XYZ file of C-alpha atoms in Angstrom:
553
model
C 18.609 -30.438 -21.551
C 15.810 -28.370 -19.859
C 17.034 -29.261 -16.379
C 20.636 -28.513 -17.194
C 19.705 -25.146 -18.548
C 17.608 -24.431 -15.475
C 20.536 -25.133 -13.203
C 22.842 -23.094 -15.409
C 20.604 -20.068 -15.281
C 20.373 -20.267 -11.517
C 24.106 -20.440 -11.322
C 24.604 -17.478 -13.623
C 22.252 -15.367 -11.538
C 24.230 -16.152 -8.358
C 27.437 -14.763 -9.811
C 27.689 -10.908 -9.681
C 30.500 -10.795 -12.296
C 28.869 -13.171 -14.801
C 28.294 -11.640 -18.234
C 24.619 -12.560 -18.738
C 24.344 -10.315 -21.869
C 26.916 -12.346 -23.682
C 25.286 -15.637 -22.560
C 21.896 -14.349 -23.710
C 23.224 -13.449 -27.183
C 24.940 -16.885 -27.525
C 21.888 -18.808 -26.470
C 19.624 -16.680 -28.754
C 21.850 -17.341 -31.752
C 21.665 -21.077 -30.963
C 17.938 -20.843 -30.706
C 17.533 -19.333 -34.224
C 19.458 -22.272 -35.693
C 18.274 -25.134 -33.437
C 15.341 -27.501 -34.023
C 11.884 -26.889 -32.385
C 12.528 -29.071 -29.368
C 15.836 -27.402 -28.511
C 14.441 -23.966 -29.116
C 11.561 -24.639 -26.654
C 14.123 -25.690 -24.034
C 16.249 -22.534 -24.536
C 13.401 -20.043 -24.183
C 12.874 -20.513 -20.325
C 16.685 -20.240 -19.922
C 16.721 -16.972 -21.924
C 13.814 -15.640 -19.929
C 15.566 -16.375 -16.629
C 18.984 -14.803 -17.409
C 17.383 -11.724 -19.061
C 16.931 -10.329 -15.595
C 20.643 -9.319 -15.591
C 20.872 -8.230 -19.231
C 20.792 -4.383 -19.333
C 21.226 -3.771 -23.036
C 18.565 -5.990 -24.563
C 16.466 -3.054 -25.729
C 19.269 -1.988 -28.005
C 19.125 -5.050 -30.296
C 16.715 -7.810 -29.141
C 13.356 -6.343 -30.333
C 14.561 -6.054 -33.951
C 16.254 -9.491 -33.864
C 13.128 -11.117 -32.282
C 10.623 -9.765 -34.720
C 12.804 -10.869 -37.630
C 12.912 -14.461 -36.138
C 9.154 -14.334 -35.507
C 8.556 -13.745 -39.240
C 10.415 -16.932 -39.952
C 8.570 -18.894 -37.308
C 4.975 -18.132 -38.265
C 4.165 -21.721 -38.929
C 6.049 -23.024 -35.897
C 3.511 -22.421 -33.126
C 5.449 -23.556 -29.952
C 8.552 -21.498 -30.732
C 6.629 -18.510 -32.106
C 4.452 -18.320 -28.953
C 7.351 -18.633 -26.552
C 9.479 -16.185 -28.469
C 6.655 -13.551 -28.350
C 6.322 -14.097 -24.640
C 10.047 -13.686 -24.213
C 9.976 -10.411 -26.154
C 7.029 -9.179 -24.007
C 8.842 -10.038 -20.773
C 12.105 -8.406 -21.632
C 11.135 -5.262 -23.602
C 9.387 -2.092 -22.792
C 6.047 -1.645 -24.562
C 5.716 0.879 -27.364
C 2.982 1.574 -29.914
C 5.464 0.832 -32.908
C 6.482 -2.541 -31.411
C 2.871 -3.407 -30.489
C 1.842 -2.784 -34.093
C 4.602 -5.086 -35.352
C 3.640 -7.907 -32.965
C -0.111 -7.614 -33.595
C 0.599 -7.746 -37.392
C 2.575 -11.031 -36.918
C -0.240 -12.391 -34.644
C -2.702 -11.849 -37.492
C -0.525 -13.955 -39.773
C 0.043 -16.542 -36.996
C -3.676 -16.865 -36.374
C -4.710 -16.849 -40.013
C -6.896 -13.667 -39.430
C -9.791 -13.166 -41.827
C -10.564 -9.436 -42.114
C -14.109 -9.977 -43.475
C -15.344 -12.314 -40.783
C -13.044 -10.732 -38.044
C -11.989 -14.188 -37.047
C -8.857 -16.100 -36.201
C -8.947 -19.503 -37.932
C -5.862 -20.870 -36.237
C -3.856 -20.836 -32.918
C -6.677 -19.043 -30.983
C -5.660 -20.560 -27.598
C -1.920 -19.671 -28.148
C -2.987 -16.085 -29.039
C -5.014 -15.828 -25.827
C -1.966 -16.950 -23.788
C 0.060 -14.205 -25.459
C -2.675 -11.784 -24.575
C -2.587 -12.818 -20.884
C 1.277 -12.492 -20.924
C 0.863 -9.002 -22.333
C -1.472 -8.043 -19.510
C 0.734 -9.321 -16.757
C 3.719 -7.471 -18.285
C 1.948 -4.166 -18.760
C 1.524 -4.313 -22.573
C -1.980 -3.215 -22.334
C -2.344 -1.958 -25.934
C -1.499 -5.451 -27.151
C -3.731 -7.057 -24.592
C -6.631 -4.898 -25.708
C -6.074 -5.849 -29.418
C -5.751 -9.555 -28.672
C -8.761 -9.845 -26.355
C -10.967 -7.741 -28.629
C -10.148 -9.705 -31.797
C -10.524 -13.058 -30.001
C -14.176 -12.262 -29.045
C -15.754 -13.761 -32.331
C -13.778 -16.947 -31.580
C -15.499 -17.846 -28.236
C -18.351 -20.452 -28.070
C -20.027 -19.359 -24.762
C -21.539 -16.160 -23.544
C -19.519 -16.317 -20.374
C -16.241 -16.489 -22.300
C -17.349 -13.567 -24.362
C -17.969 -11.374 -21.262
C -14.597 -12.466 -19.916
C -12.769 -11.326 -23.041
C -14.743 -8.057 -23.246
C -13.949 -7.236 -19.643
C -10.185 -7.868 -20.168
C -10.192 -5.786 -23.429
C -12.007 -2.870 -21.805
C -9.701 -2.977 -18.769
C -6.678 -2.908 -21.073
C -8.157 -0.024 -23.083
C -8.760 1.940 -19.776
C -5.103 1.430 -18.907
C -4.013 2.603 -22.423
C -6.064 5.774 -22.135
C -4.914 6.375 -18.587
C -1.207 6.156 -19.695
C -1.822 8.584 -22.542
C -3.661 11.140 -20.450
C -1.226 10.853 -17.544
C 1.614 11.944 -19.823
C -0.432 14.971 -20.957
C -1.231 15.808 -17.341
C 2.406 15.734 -16.431
C 2.989 18.236 -19.247
C 0.481 20.524 -17.698
C -2.215 19.897 -20.300
C -5.307 19.458 -18.067
C -6.761 16.694 -16.019
C -7.597 13.021 -16.809
C -11.147 12.619 -18.105
C -13.406 9.780 -19.309
C -10.939 7.055 -18.161
C -13.253 5.934 -15.379
C -16.040 5.198 -17.907
C -13.969 2.269 -19.327
C -13.175 0.983 -15.844
C -16.946 1.035 -15.046
C -17.647 -0.758 -18.279
C -15.018 -3.423 -17.630
C -16.423 -3.960 -14.185
C -19.958 -4.355 -15.470
C -18.767 -6.853 -18.122
C -16.918 -8.765 -15.532
C -20.069 -8.919 -13.247
C -21.953 -10.317 -16.165
C -19.308 -12.991 -16.566
C -19.383 -13.495 -12.822
C -23.112 -14.161 -12.865
C -22.596 -16.950 -15.395
C -19.383 -18.569 -14.165
C -19.143 -17.652 -10.376
C -15.339 -17.125 -10.298
C -13.529 -15.805 -7.324
C -14.615 -12.259 -6.585
C -11.116 -10.727 -6.130
C -10.749 -10.266 -9.894
C -13.661 -7.728 -9.878
C -12.189 -6.143 -6.784
C -8.889 -5.570 -8.443
C -10.770 -3.578 -11.196
C -12.906 -1.714 -8.619
C -9.978 -0.681 -6.382
C -7.940 0.435 -9.399
C -10.773 2.758 -10.304
C -11.190 4.002 -6.695
C -7.445 4.674 -6.418
C -7.436 6.741 -9.662
C -10.460 8.811 -8.555
C -8.812 9.448 -5.203
C -5.461 10.579 -6.771
C -7.347 12.741 -9.315
C -9.396 14.484 -6.635
C -6.433 15.076 -4.440
C -4.446 16.514 -7.320
C -7.299 18.898 -8.120
C -7.468 20.007 -4.525
C -3.741 20.558 -4.358
C -3.879 22.669 -7.520
C -6.465 24.986 -5.902
C -4.379 25.224 -2.688
C -1.119 26.163 -4.447
C -2.295 27.716 -7.668
C 0.248 29.810 -9.556
C 2.937 29.059 -6.937
C 1.112 30.944 -4.220
C -1.006 29.677 -1.371
C -4.748 30.032 -1.599
C -6.927 32.540 0.305
C -7.973 31.578 3.889
C -11.528 30.724 2.872
C -10.354 28.443 0.017
C -7.669 26.881 2.323
C -10.332 25.980 4.901
C -12.521 24.355 2.395
C -9.710 22.526 0.542
C -8.182 21.386 3.935
C -11.364 19.538 4.612
C -11.239 17.850 1.260
C -7.622 16.823 1.892
C -8.646 15.412 5.283
C -11.375 13.425 3.449
C -8.748 12.249 0.960
C -6.632 10.901 3.707
C -9.680 9.008 5.053
C -10.219 7.697 1.572
C -6.688 6.467 1.087
C -6.780 4.665 4.495
C -10.006 3.015 3.435
C -8.391 1.928 0.230
C -5.543 0.317 2.190
C -8.016 -1.603 4.291
C -9.790 -2.813 1.130
C -6.562 -4.076 -0.440
C -5.803 -5.852 2.776
C -9.215 -7.465 2.745
C -8.546 -8.899 -0.849
C -5.577 -10.865 0.642
C -7.729 -12.059 3.660
C -10.471 -13.222 1.286
C -8.223 -15.490 -0.826
C -7.291 -18.618 1.009
C -4.018 -20.057 -0.262
C -3.100 -16.764 -1.891
C -0.033 -17.042 -4.055
C 3.077 -14.961 -3.339
C 2.759 -12.852 -6.461
C -0.838 -11.804 -5.757
C 0.021 -11.140 -2.122
C 3.039 -8.929 -3.057
C 0.902 -6.942 -5.475
C -1.962 -6.336 -2.868
C 0.592 -5.409 -0.194
C 2.235 -3.031 -2.594
C -0.968 -1.204 -3.433
C -1.926 -1.192 0.316
C 1.473 0.479 0.990
C 0.951 2.963 -1.789
C -2.498 3.931 -0.279
C -0.947 4.396 3.128
C 1.835 6.571 1.764
C -0.820 8.749 0.117
C -2.626 9.051 3.440
C 0.602 9.821 5.222
C 1.397 12.519 2.703
C -2.051 14.221 3.082
C -1.943 14.173 6.917
C 1.662 15.337 7.068
C 0.877 18.217 4.665
C -2.006 19.272 6.881
C -0.041 18.692 10.078
C -2.939 16.644 11.426
C -2.928 16.343 15.184
C -2.736 13.024 16.999
C -1.635 11.290 13.736
C 0.809 8.430 14.015
C 2.415 6.790 11.013
C 0.907 3.404 10.100
C 3.245 0.560 11.340
C 3.173 -0.895 7.776
C 5.306 2.204 6.588
C 8.001 1.850 9.257
C 10.064 -0.672 7.300
C 10.108 1.697 4.326
C 11.819 4.351 6.484
C 14.605 1.996 7.380
C 14.789 0.320 3.962
C 17.725 1.150 1.588
C 16.330 2.240 -1.792
C 17.361 -0.038 -4.668
C 19.094 2.395 -6.924
C 20.137 -0.430 -9.236
C 16.436 -1.142 -10.051
C 16.358 1.680 -12.583
C 19.154 0.140 -14.661
C 17.921 -3.433 -14.412
C 16.134 -5.086 -17.436
C 12.373 -4.961 -17.681
C 12.156 -8.625 -16.655
C 13.194 -7.755 -13.145
C 11.036 -4.612 -12.991
C 7.541 -5.880 -13.520
C 6.954 -6.978 -9.944
C 5.552 -5.123 -6.998
C 9.041 -4.226 -5.710
C 9.095 -1.339 -8.245
C 6.075 0.133 -6.591
C 7.583 -0.446 -3.184
C 10.808 1.139 -4.248
C 8.866 4.256 -5.376
C 6.924 4.359 -2.120
C 10.335 4.363 -0.299
C 11.352 7.324 -2.355
C 8.088 9.165 -1.593
C 8.421 8.485 2.191
C 11.914 10.014 1.969
C 10.506 13.128 0.348
C 7.611 13.457 2.955
C 10.008 13.000 5.853
C 12.129 15.946 4.560
C 9.041 18.226 4.986
C 10.043 18.500 8.623
C 12.988 20.576 7.472
C 10.576 23.232 6.171
C 9.151 24.057 9.569
C 11.225 27.345 9.571
C 9.438 28.653 6.440
C 6.330 30.777 6.477
C 3.170 28.742 6.349
C 2.227 29.833 2.864
C 5.744 29.079 1.580
C 5.774 25.699 3.283
C 2.385 24.762 1.812
C 3.495 25.643 -1.701
C 6.818 23.741 -1.418
C 5.274 20.656 0.160
C 2.172 20.889 -2.155
C 4.517 20.748 -5.193
C 6.282 17.657 -3.854
C 2.957 16.018 -3.097
C 1.629 16.928 -6.562
C 4.705 15.218 -8.197
C 4.198 12.087 -5.993
C 0.493 11.691 -6.849
C 1.114 12.388 -10.582
C 3.900 9.722 -10.509
C 1.541 7.226 -8.954
C -1.229 8.017 -11.380
C 1.214 7.274 -14.262
C 2.076 3.818 -12.812
C 0.495 1.073 -14.983
C -1.729 -1.478 -13.248
C 0.159 -4.515 -12.001
C -1.898 -7.632 -12.854
C -0.546 -10.803 -11.219
C -0.775 -13.879 -13.413
C -3.299 -15.639 -11.161
C -5.735 -12.771 -12.018
C -6.336 -14.636 -15.316
C -7.139 -17.918 -13.671
C -10.901 -18.497 -13.214
C -10.960 -20.460 -9.981
C -11.719 -20.240 -6.293
C -9.368 -22.004 -3.933
C -11.980 -22.831 -1.342
C -15.716 -22.307 -0.895
C -17.975 -23.088 2.077
C -21.345 -24.624 1.613
C -23.351 -23.511 4.645
C -26.847 -24.420 5.846
C -28.834 -23.400 8.823
C -31.672 -24.895 10.822
C -34.090 -23.105 10.843
C -33.302 -21.891 7.257
C -32.899 -18.259 6.613
C -35.261 -16.631 4.158
C -36.472 -13.270 3.016
C -39.978 -14.407 2.080
C -40.488 -16.709 5.099
C -39.252 -14.865 8.215
C -38.503 -16.671 11.480
C -41.093 -15.673 14.055
C -40.167 -15.535 17.810
C -41.767 -14.375 20.956
C -40.449 -11.354 22.848
C -37.486 -12.237 25.028
C -37.206 -15.538 23.242
C -33.795 -16.478 21.801
C -33.211 -18.245 18.533
C -31.569 -21.621 18.659
C -29.833 -22.037 15.348
C -27.775 -24.973 13.966
C -24.958 -24.410 11.496
C -23.579 -27.072 9.160
C -20.796 -26.417 6.707
C -18.805 -28.265 4.117
C -15.555 -27.106 2.635
C -14.883 -27.563 -1.022
C -11.215 -27.257 -1.969
C -9.737 -26.697 -5.396
C -7.581 -29.729 -6.346
C -4.575 -27.473 -6.957
C -4.340 -26.680 -3.266
C -5.777 -29.902 -1.769
C -2.623 -30.202 0.344
C -3.643 -27.099 2.278
C -6.894 -28.706 3.413
C -5.371 -30.015 6.691
C -4.171 -26.550 7.589
C -7.766 -25.378 8.161
C -8.500 -25.970 11.807
C -11.723 -24.030 12.712
C -14.632 -22.211 11.179
C -15.449 -18.836 12.725
C -19.170 -18.239 12.343
C -20.169 -14.549 12.809
C -23.811 -13.756 13.538
C -25.288 -10.300 13.902
C -28.699 -8.446 13.666
C -29.244 -5.367 11.488
C -32.188 -3.100 10.884
C -32.170 -3.593 7.173
C -30.946 -6.078 4.552
C -27.266 -5.362 3.837
C -26.843 -7.512 0.702
C -28.742 -4.857 -1.399
C -25.907 -2.423 -1.133
C -23.924 -1.772 -4.466
C -20.555 -2.045 -2.814
C -20.126 -5.793 -2.623
C -16.621 -5.551 -1.222
C -17.866 -3.106 1.428
C -20.677 -5.489 2.359
C -18.203 -8.356 2.641
C -16.014 -6.284 4.905
C -19.038 -5.370 7.152
C -19.995 -9.010 7.304
C -16.433 -9.995 8.213
C -16.055 -7.172 10.832
C -19.615 -6.103 11.927
C -18.207 -3.972 14.750
C -16.973 -1.366 12.262
C -20.651 -0.324 11.756
C -21.689 -0.675 15.392
C -22.282 2.449 17.539
C -24.264 1.799 20.751
C -24.980 5.535 21.163
C -26.236 6.037 17.677
C -30.025 5.350 17.340
C -29.558 5.254 13.507
C -26.867 2.496 13.653
C -27.749 -0.216 11.189
C -26.209 -2.790 13.665
C -28.723 -3.561 16.482
C -26.234 -5.194 18.847
C -22.649 -6.526 19.047
C -22.133 -9.600 16.930
C -21.994 -13.199 18.238
C -19.048 -15.363 17.313
C -18.973 -19.148 17.296
C -15.918 -21.431 16.785
C -16.449 -24.803 15.222
C -13.788 -27.424 14.735
C -13.287 -28.592 11.075
C -12.915 -32.313 10.615
C -12.685 -33.954 7.212
C -13.785 -30.666 5.554
C -17.004 -30.620 7.749
C -18.113 -28.526 10.697
C -21.257 -28.038 12.675
C -22.319 -25.861 15.593
C -25.475 -25.082 17.516
C -25.674 -21.538 18.905
C -28.157 -19.097 20.579
C -28.954 -15.623 19.180
C -30.538 -13.254 21.552
C -32.972 -10.431 20.585
C -32.319 -6.803 21.191
C -33.458 -5.806 24.761
C -34.824 -2.369 23.788
C -37.932 -3.754 22.040
C -41.235 -2.317 23.374
C -43.893 -4.707 24.675
C -46.839 -5.521 22.367
C -44.973 -3.978 19.424
C -44.050 -6.037 16.363
C -40.347 -5.820 15.630
C -38.362 -6.910 12.555
C -34.676 -7.381 11.930
C -32.315 -9.109 9.627
C -30.136 -11.919 10.820
C -26.744 -12.055 8.973
C -24.223 -14.934 8.941
C -20.654 -14.896 7.706
C -17.917 -17.579 7.823
C -14.218 -17.169 8.350
C -11.591 -19.929 8.297
C -8.881 -20.235 10.942
C -5.699 -21.985 9.896
C -2.954 -23.684 11.897
C -1.003 -20.433 12.175
C -3.983 -18.575 13.574
C -4.446 -16.713 10.345
C -8.023 -15.844 9.441
C -9.472 -16.022 5.947
C -12.658 -14.165 5.141
C -14.058 -16.602 2.504
C -17.776 -16.393 3.332
C -20.436 -17.237 2.419
C -22.992 -14.584 3.406
C -26.464 -15.672 4.537
C -29.277 -13.352 5.493
C -32.899 -13.812 6.604
C -35.758 -11.957 8.167
C -36.536 -12.273 11.869
C -39.873 -11.161 13.358
C -40.848 -10.989 17.101
């Protein structure tokens, strides 16, 4: 039955004139009367065809909550029905309160001990579904109340970080609405993001998950700060519908230029997330690409507003200019709107608005600034009100691939490697790839290990920005300036290519010392190693690890 329904749903979605709303109602009526096994088979079918049901919000939430009350003791159907409701319905405080009350009954919640006595895992799965569908108030409640149920410290930090992240998103949504109504700026939201990031780092220290989860939180916070600061700058430039004084304009123009640099940096950082995650799934890739595009649109808006010289649009935005906006997206059901294509569709709309600024060249400079500034203000406010998109793999605590790397001689902070002046360091690298069983089939796609070695004046791993450090390890030339005596990078990096056979690679290389060292003067530097993987399509993956050690000559 499950396979027949799967084929039927695919067939329905292919037909433009198929009445999916009627099919959904008929299947749902059958679900309420069927046995547990049949109900479980019907739920994936309903979830699939809901994509083309435009009127679910008018009747389904009420019907679903009534059915949930009857299914409190029927765990499989209850859980799947809640997930279906979350996927197909817009979140609201009233509906969240109804569902959370039903979850307390479902989990046999004890108010005195603050503990679920039943169905804890199923409730956790519902919380994850809530997070991936933007129901952050429900996610916060679920993860918060599950905390006393966990048995390990690591699991406790994981739930705390998810609960705090959801709370941050709830507060951001509330304050964004007030901001759009002209009632001040967003405040105190970043405190919760910082708290969530700190809790996740505590979990990370205990469990060693893949780092991209922490980076999602970090980049979300950085994007919000950048949008807030830019909105504040725009308000000062176009206050009360008139352009600012020349002195204020000069100062705020510099801040807008810095904002453009910040947004471009954010785009690079989102791009680096995708490069760091070998075997990245399509959903996560779509989300990171959407946020990268969003950051580039913000940069493009700032530079176009300032009429920056020698500025060319980023190639990643060119497809948006030629893309037809999906006007039907606004009328589609929520099930079809939770993906990154919604953000891309908004970016397309924003690009169209920015392109029209060329038509304002005939206006006086002050009038043009006010008009374009108001457009830009609306764009950034809209982006600030967009809820965070969490791909489902965000909740999976696993790394697809890790590299165990050793060197001979070993690198150490306490025991530096001592060389003579003008003597090179012969170093042997040995590495072993450890693949997650879920992507074991991708192991043969890895052809080479790219070993990057470079010398710096100081230890880089102490920096707070772990993502930034990873990016510098992966691309050391971004910090190299041969004409800058203060440059942390002493010389261009050395790159070695080692063939990977049976998940193993080895290479012996030579690292030369800087030539500007004075005779009879003791010199010290840090040697840094980073590993990228090269696949059969010439794609590079910045998986690490990072190794560092002192070098004295």
